[in-house]
mmCIF file with all atom_site columns, C-alpha atoms in Angstrom:
data_model
loop_
_atom_site.group_PDB
_atom_site.id
_atom_site.type_symbol
_atom_site.label_atom_id
_atom_site.label_alt_id
_atom_site.label_comp_id
_atom_site.label_asym_id
_atom_site.label_entity_id
_atom_site.label_seq_id
_atom_site.pdbx_PDB_ins_code
_atom_site.Cartn_x
_atom_site.Cartn_y
_atom_site.Cartn_z
_atom_site.occupancy
_atom_site.B_iso_or_equiv
_atom_site.pdbx_formal_charge
_atom_site.auth_seq_id
_atom_site.auth_comp_id
_atom_site.auth_asym_id
_atom_site.auth_atom_id
_atom_site.pdbx_PDB_model_num
ATOM 1   C CA . MET Q 1 1   ? 76.632  98.906  119.258 1.00 59.00 ? 285 MET Q CA 1
ATOM 2   C CA . ASP Q 1 2   ? 75.674  95.383  118.557 1.00 82.00 ? 286 ASP Q CA 1
ATOM 3   C CA . LEU Q 1 3   ? 77.605  92.653  116.772 1.00 88.00 ? 287 LEU Q CA 1
ATOM 4   C CA . ARG Q 1 4   ? 75.908  93.333  113.432 1.00 86.00 ? 288 ARG Q CA 1
ATOM 5   C CA . LEU Q 1 5   ? 77.106  96.933  113.391 1.00 87.00 ? 289 LEU Q CA 1
ATOM 6   C CA . ALA Q 1 6   ? 80.602  95.876  114.448 1.00 87.00 ? 290 ALA Q CA 1
ATOM 7   C CA . LEU Q 1 7   ? 80.765  93.411  111.547 1.00 90.00 ? 291 LEU Q CA 1
ATOM 8   C CA . PHE Q 1 8   ? 79.360  96.062  109.233 1.00 89.00 ? 292 PHE Q CA 1
ATOM 9   C CA . CYS Q 1 9   ? 82.122  98.472  110.289 1.00 88.00 ? 293 CYS Q CA 1
ATOM 10  C CA . PHE Q 1 10  ? 84.736  95.758  109.785 1.00 90.00 ? 294 PHE Q CA 1
ATOM 11  C CA . VAL Q 1 11  ? 83.546  95.193  106.211 1.00 90.00 ? 295 VAL Q CA 1
ATOM 12  C CA . VAL Q 1 12  ? 83.528  98.923  105.426 1.00 89.00 ? 296 VAL Q CA 1
ATOM 13  C CA . VAL Q 1 13  ? 87.064  99.343  106.819 1.00 88.00 ? 297 VAL Q CA 1
ATOM 14  C CA . ALA Q 1 14  ? 88.175  96.467  104.577 1.00 89.00 ? 298 ALA Q CA 1
ATOM 15  C CA . MET Q 1 15  ? 86.502  98.206  101.635 1.00 89.00 ? 299 MET Q CA 1
ATOM 16  C CA . ILE Q 1 16  ? 88.363  101.422 102.472 1.00 87.00 ? 300 ILE Q CA 1
ATOM 17  C CA . ASP Q 1 17  ? 91.681  99.563  102.551 1.00 85.00 ? 301 ASP Q CA 1
ATOM 18  C CA . VAL Q 1 18  ? 90.975  98.077  99.116  1.00 89.00 ? 302 VAL Q CA 1
ATOM 19  C CA . TRP Q 1 19  ? 90.052  101.551 97.881  1.00 87.00 ? 303 TRP Q CA 1
ATOM 20  C CA . PHE Q 1 20  ? 93.281  102.869 99.381  1.00 86.00 ? 304 PHE Q CA 1
ATOM 21  C CA . LEU Q 1 21  ? 95.367  100.248 97.562  1.00 87.00 ? 305 LEU Q CA 1
ATOM 22  C CA . GLY Q 1 22  ? 93.703  101.451 94.355  1.00 92.00 ? 306 GLY Q CA 1
ATOM 23  C CA . TRP Q 1 23  ? 94.649  105.022 95.328  1.00 90.00 ? 307 TRP Q CA 1
ATOM 24  C CA . MET Q 1 24  ? 98.263  103.912 95.673  1.00 89.00 ? 308 MET Q CA 1
ATOM 25  C CA . TYR Q 1 25  ? 98.149  102.216 92.267  1.00 93.00 ? 309 TYR Q CA 1
ATOM 26  C CA . PHE Q 1 26  ? 96.623  105.326 90.674  1.00 92.00 ? 310 PHE Q CA 1
ATOM 27  C CA . PHE Q 1 27  ? 99.451  107.526 92.008  1.00 90.00 ? 311 PHE Q CA 1
ATOM 28  C CA . ASN Q 1 28  ? 102.102 104.867 91.250  1.00 91.00 ? 312 ASN Q CA 1
ATOM 29  C CA . ILE Q 1 29  ? 103.135 104.533 94.909  1.00 87.00 ? 313 ILE Q CA 1
ATOM 30  C CA . SER Q 1 30  ? 104.802 101.247 95.760  1.00 88.00 ? 314 SER Q CA 1
ATOM 31  C CA . LEU Q 1 31  ? 104.353 99.359  99.016  1.00 87.00 ? 315 LEU Q CA 1
ATOM 32  C CA . ASP Q 1 32  ? 107.328 100.080 101.282 1.00 86.00 ? 316 ASP Q CA 1
ATOM 33  C CA . PRO Q 1 33  ? 107.725 100.632 105.039 1.00 86.00 ? 317 PRO Q CA 1
ATOM 34  C CA . ILE Q 1 34  ? 106.404 104.214 104.892 1.00 80.00 ? 318 ILE Q CA 1
ATOM 35  C CA . THR Q 1 35  ? 103.355 103.335 102.810 1.00 82.00 ? 319 THR Q CA 1
ATOM 36  C CA . TYR Q 1 36  ? 102.751 100.286 104.980 1.00 85.00 ? 320 TYR Q CA 1
ATOM 37  C CA . ALA Q 1 37  ? 102.720 102.563 108.042 1.00 85.00 ? 321 ALA Q CA 1
ATOM 38  C CA . CYS Q 1 38  ? 100.176 104.717 106.210 1.00 81.00 ? 322 CYS Q CA 1
ATOM 39  C CA . LEU Q 1 39  ? 98.007  101.646 105.602 1.00 82.00 ? 323 LEU Q CA 1
ATOM 40  C CA . VAL Q 1 40  ? 98.078  100.870 109.311 1.00 85.00 ? 324 VAL Q CA 1
ATOM 41  C CA . MET Q 1 41  ? 97.290  104.512 110.071 1.00 82.00 ? 325 MET Q CA 1
ATOM 42  C CA . ALA Q 1 42  ? 94.429  104.323 107.563 1.00 79.00 ? 326 ALA Q CA 1
ATOM 43  C CA . VAL Q 1 43  ? 92.683  101.705 109.678 1.00 81.00 ? 327 VAL Q CA 1
ATOM 44  C CA . GLY Q 1 44  ? 92.810  103.967 112.723 1.00 83.00 ? 328 GLY Q CA 1
ATOM 45  C CA . LEU Q 1 45  ? 91.539  107.068 110.949 1.00 81.00 ? 329 LEU Q CA 1
ATOM 46  C CA . THR Q 1 46  ? 88.822  105.274 109.027 1.00 83.00 ? 330 THR Q CA 1
ATOM 47  C CA . VAL Q 1 47  ? 87.565  103.471 112.108 1.00 85.00 ? 331 VAL Q CA 1
ATOM 48  C CA . ASP Q 1 48  ? 87.348  106.824 113.877 1.00 86.00 ? 332 ASP Q CA 1
ATOM 49  C CA . TYR Q 1 49  ? 85.222  108.471 111.165 1.00 87.00 ? 333 TYR Q CA 1
ATOM 50  C CA . LEU Q 1 50  ? 83.178  105.366 110.519 1.00 89.00 ? 334 LEU Q CA 1
ATOM 51  C CA . ILE Q 1 51  ? 82.376  104.612 114.155 1.00 89.00 ? 335 ILE Q CA 1
ATOM 52  C CA . HIS Q 1 52  ? 81.334  108.192 114.853 1.00 90.00 ? 336 HIS Q CA 1
ATOM 53  C CA . ILE Q 1 53  ? 78.823  108.147 112.000 1.00 90.00 ? 337 ILE Q CA 1
ATOM 54  C CA . THR Q 1 54  ? 77.595  104.580 112.606 1.00 89.00 ? 338 THR Q CA 1
ATOM 55  C CA . HIS Q 1 55  ? 77.148  105.139 116.327 1.00 88.00 ? 339 HIS Q CA 1
ATOM 56  C CA . SER Q 1 56  ? 75.348  108.411 115.709 1.00 89.00 ? 340 SER Q CA 1
ATOM 57  C CA . ILE Q 1 57  ? 72.923  106.719 113.301 1.00 87.00 ? 341 ILE Q CA 1
ATOM 58  C CA . ALA Q 1 58  ? 72.369  103.786 115.659 1.00 86.00 ? 342 ALA Q CA 1
ATOM 59  C CA . LYS Q 1 59  ? 71.694  105.999 118.676 1.00 87.00 ? 343 LYS Q CA 1
ATOM 60  C CA . ALA Q 1 60  ? 69.545  108.640 116.967 1.00 85.00 ? 344 ALA Q CA 1
ATOM 61  C CA . GLU Q 1 61  ? 66.024  108.725 118.387 1.00 85.00 ? 345 GLU Q CA 1
ATOM 62  C CA . PRO Q 1 62  ? 63.515  109.947 115.797 1.00 83.00 ? 346 PRO Q CA 1
ATOM 63  C CA . LYS Q 1 63  ? 59.845  110.383 116.672 1.00 85.00 ? 347 LYS Q CA 1
ATOM 64  C CA . ASP Q 1 64  ? 59.015  107.387 114.485 1.00 83.00 ? 348 ASP Q CA 1
ATOM 65  C CA . LYS Q 1 65  ? 61.709  104.834 115.254 1.00 76.00 ? 349 LYS Q CA 1
ATOM 66  C CA . TYR Q 1 66  ? 61.227  103.159 111.852 1.00 78.00 ? 350 TYR Q CA 1
ATOM 67  C CA . ASP Q 1 67  ? 61.744  106.390 109.873 1.00 81.00 ? 351 ASP Q CA 1
ATOM 68  C CA . TYR Q 1 68  ? 65.318  106.016 108.619 1.00 83.00 ? 352 TYR Q CA 1
ATOM 69  C CA . GLY Q 1 69  ? 65.249  109.394 106.863 1.00 85.00 ? 353 GLY Q CA 1
ATOM 70  C CA . GLU Q 1 70  ? 64.596  111.207 110.117 1.00 88.00 ? 354 GLU Q CA 1
ATOM 71  C CA . ARG Q 1 71  ? 67.143  109.035 111.939 1.00 86.00 ? 355 ARG Q CA 1
ATOM 72  C CA . LEU Q 1 72  ? 69.754  109.879 109.308 1.00 86.00 ? 356 LEU Q CA 1
ATOM 73  C CA . GLU Q 1 73  ? 68.932  113.569 109.442 1.00 88.00 ? 357 GLU Q CA 1
ATOM 74  C CA . LEU Q 1 74  ? 69.349  113.647 113.227 1.00 89.00 ? 358 LEU Q CA 1
ATOM 75  C CA . ALA Q 1 75  ? 72.616  111.704 113.049 1.00 88.00 ? 359 ALA Q CA 1
ATOM 76  C CA . MET Q 1 76  ? 74.119  113.873 110.326 1.00 90.00 ? 360 MET Q CA 1
ATOM 77  C CA . LYS Q 1 77  ? 73.138  117.067 112.146 1.00 90.00 ? 361 LYS Q CA 1
ATOM 78  C CA . GLU Q 1 78  ? 74.784  115.739 115.284 1.00 90.00 ? 362 GLU Q CA 1
ATOM 79  C CA . MET Q 1 79  ? 77.954  114.173 113.906 1.00 91.00 ? 363 MET Q CA 1
ATOM 80  C CA . GLY Q 1 80  ? 78.288  114.740 110.144 1.00 89.00 ? 364 GLY Q CA 1
ATOM 81  C CA . GLY Q 1 81  ? 79.633  118.270 110.364 1.00 90.00 ? 365 GLY Q CA 1
ATOM 82  C CA . SER Q 1 82  ? 82.168  117.361 113.030 1.00 91.00 ? 366 SER Q CA 1
ATOM 83  C CA . VAL Q 1 83  ? 83.529  114.447 111.011 1.00 91.00 ? 367 VAL Q CA 1
ATOM 84  C CA . PHE Q 1 84  ? 83.756  116.589 107.875 1.00 93.00 ? 368 PHE Q CA 1
ATOM 85  C CA . LYS Q 1 85  ? 85.495  119.447 109.713 1.00 93.00 ? 369 LYS Q CA 1
ATOM 86  C CA . GLY Q 1 86  ? 87.962  116.996 111.253 1.00 91.00 ? 370 GLY Q CA 1
ATOM 87  C CA . ALA Q 1 87  ? 88.806  115.650 107.803 1.00 91.00 ? 371 ALA Q CA 1
ATOM 88  C CA . VAL Q 1 88  ? 89.272  119.118 106.302 1.00 94.00 ? 372 VAL Q CA 1
ATOM 89  C CA . THR Q 1 89  ? 91.525  120.307 109.120 1.00 94.00 ? 373 THR Q CA 1
ATOM 90  C CA . THR Q 1 90  ? 93.629  117.143 108.841 1.00 90.00 ? 374 THR Q CA 1
ATOM 91  C CA . LEU Q 1 91  ? 94.067  117.762 105.115 1.00 91.00 ? 375 LEU Q CA 1
ATOM 92  C CA . LEU Q 1 92  ? 94.911  121.431 105.638 1.00 94.00 ? 376 LEU Q CA 1
ATOM 93  C CA . GLY Q 1 93  ? 97.382  120.634 108.415 1.00 93.00 ? 377 GLY Q CA 1
ATOM 94  C CA . GLY Q 1 94  ? 99.479  118.450 106.132 1.00 90.00 ? 378 GLY Q CA 1
ATOM 95  C CA . PHE Q 1 95  ? 99.093  120.574 102.989 1.00 92.00 ? 379 PHE Q CA 1
ATOM 96  C CA . PRO Q 1 96  ? 102.557 122.218 103.260 1.00 93.00 ? 380 PRO Q CA 1
ATOM 97  C CA . LEU Q 1 97  ? 104.108 118.756 102.840 1.00 92.00 ? 381 LEU Q CA 1
ATOM 98  C CA . LEU Q 1 98  ? 103.167 118.922 99.145  1.00 91.00 ? 382 LEU Q CA 1
ATOM 99  C CA . PHE Q 1 99  ? 105.750 121.655 98.681  1.00 94.00 ? 383 PHE Q CA 1
ATOM 100 C CA . SER Q 1 100 ? 108.586 119.740 100.320 1.00 92.00 ? 384 SER Q CA 1
ATOM 101 C CA . SER Q 1 101 ? 111.731 118.968 98.357  1.00 93.00 ? 385 SER Q CA 1
ATOM 102 C CA . SER Q 1 102 ? 111.672 115.437 99.808  1.00 90.00 ? 386 SER Q CA 1
ATOM 103 C CA . LYS Q 1 103 ? 109.604 112.964 97.802  1.00 86.00 ? 387 LYS Q CA 1
ATOM 104 C CA . GLY Q 1 104 ? 108.987 110.997 101.008 1.00 83.00 ? 388 GLY Q CA 1
ATOM 105 C CA . PHE Q 1 105 ? 107.022 113.876 102.533 1.00 89.00 ? 389 PHE Q CA 1
ATOM 106 C CA . VAL Q 1 106 ? 105.086 114.440 99.311  1.00 89.00 ? 390 VAL Q CA 1
ATOM 107 C CA . TYR Q 1 107 ? 104.172 110.748 99.109  1.00 85.00 ? 391 TYR Q CA 1
ATOM 108 C CA . PHE Q 1 108 ? 103.204 110.780 102.772 1.00 86.00 ? 392 PHE Q CA 1
ATOM 109 C CA . TYR Q 1 109 ? 100.785 113.650 102.192 1.00 90.00 ? 393 TYR Q CA 1
ATOM 110 C CA . VAL Q 1 110 ? 99.322  111.971 99.097  1.00 90.00 ? 394 VAL Q CA 1
ATOM 111 C CA . MET Q 1 111 ? 98.796  108.855 101.199 1.00 89.00 ? 395 MET Q CA 1
ATOM 112 C CA . VAL Q 1 112 ? 97.186  110.816 104.055 1.00 88.00 ? 396 VAL Q CA 1
ATOM 113 C CA . ALA Q 1 113 ? 94.952  112.655 101.563 1.00 91.00 ? 397 ALA Q CA 1
ATOM 114 C CA . GLY Q 1 114 ? 93.860  109.285 100.153 1.00 89.00 ? 398 GLY Q CA 1
ATOM 115 C CA . ILE Q 1 115 ? 93.136  107.973 103.633 1.00 88.00 ? 399 ILE Q CA 1
ATOM 116 C CA . ILE Q 1 116 ? 91.058  111.019 104.562 1.00 91.00 ? 400 ILE Q CA 1
ATOM 117 C CA . LEU Q 1 117 ? 89.207  111.172 101.251 1.00 91.00 ? 401 LEU Q CA 1
ATOM 118 C CA . GLY Q 1 118 ? 88.365  107.467 101.345 1.00 89.00 ? 402 GLY Q CA 1
ATOM 119 C CA . ALA Q 1 119 ? 87.302  107.583 104.983 1.00 89.00 ? 403 ALA Q CA 1
ATOM 120 C CA . VAL Q 1 120 ? 85.052  110.607 104.490 1.00 91.00 ? 404 VAL Q CA 1
ATOM 121 C CA . LEU Q 1 121 ? 83.440  109.247 101.323 1.00 90.00 ? 405 LEU Q CA 1
ATOM 122 C CA . HIS Q 1 122 ? 82.795  105.871 102.916 1.00 89.00 ? 406 HIS Q CA 1
ATOM 123 C CA . GLY Q 1 123 ? 81.781  107.323 106.284 1.00 89.00 ? 407 GLY Q CA 1
ATOM 124 C CA . LEU Q 1 124 ? 79.526  110.168 105.175 1.00 90.00 ? 408 LEU Q CA 1
ATOM 125 C CA . LEU Q 1 125 ? 78.081  108.753 101.943 1.00 91.00 ? 409 LEU Q CA 1
ATOM 126 C CA . LEU Q 1 126 ? 78.367  104.976 101.720 1.00 90.00 ? 410 LEU Q CA 1
ATOM 127 C CA . THR Q 1 127 ? 77.768  104.025 105.357 1.00 88.00 ? 411 THR Q CA 1
ATOM 128 C CA . PRO Q 1 128 ? 74.432  105.874 105.749 1.00 88.00 ? 412 PRO Q CA 1
ATOM 129 C CA . ALA Q 1 129 ? 73.252  104.502 102.394 1.00 88.00 ? 413 ALA Q CA 1
ATOM 130 C CA . LEU Q 1 130 ? 74.144  100.907 103.284 1.00 87.00 ? 414 LEU Q CA 1
ATOM 131 C CA . LEU Q 1 131 ? 72.666  101.165 106.769 1.00 84.00 ? 415 LEU Q CA 1
ATOM 132 C CA . GLY Q 1 132 ? 69.463  102.498 105.233 1.00 81.00 ? 416 GLY Q CA 1
ATOM 133 C CA . GLU Q 1 133 ? 69.272  99.574  102.821 1.00 80.00 ? 417 GLU Q CA 1
ATOM 134 C CA . CYS Q 1 134 ? 69.793  97.131  105.694 1.00 76.00 ? 418 CYS Q CA 1
ATOM 135 C CA . GLN Q 1 135 ? 67.037  98.852  107.717 1.00 65.00 ? 419 GLN Q CA 1
ATOM 136 C CA . TRP Q 1 136 ? 69.096  99.198  110.897 1.00 58.00 ? 420 TRP Q CA 1
#
């Protein structure tokens, strides 16, 4: 990837963190050491989803190299399903935490669900749309 795509990914990760702070506000979750650890974890998970999609779009080789629609279709066929399945299995793996008697575990799962939801929405919907507008 080139520097432009790296800066693009940096901006989208920052947008996801802002979205995540809004998620915390919506669920009335205060910033403490556990939620701070989730914010740090959010960067790692979102970078993973975002880089997979961005790299797949950048490296797709359509017949007409200026046809973004075909480039996007190839990239989503190659990587979109894998990213989505990874997000769903992560959500399902932590789902039993919602039924814990400890509020800490419940809050942790709500935070992880917010991270995954934000990362998938930004990675699978917003990123391809923005890259298409920028004509990458």
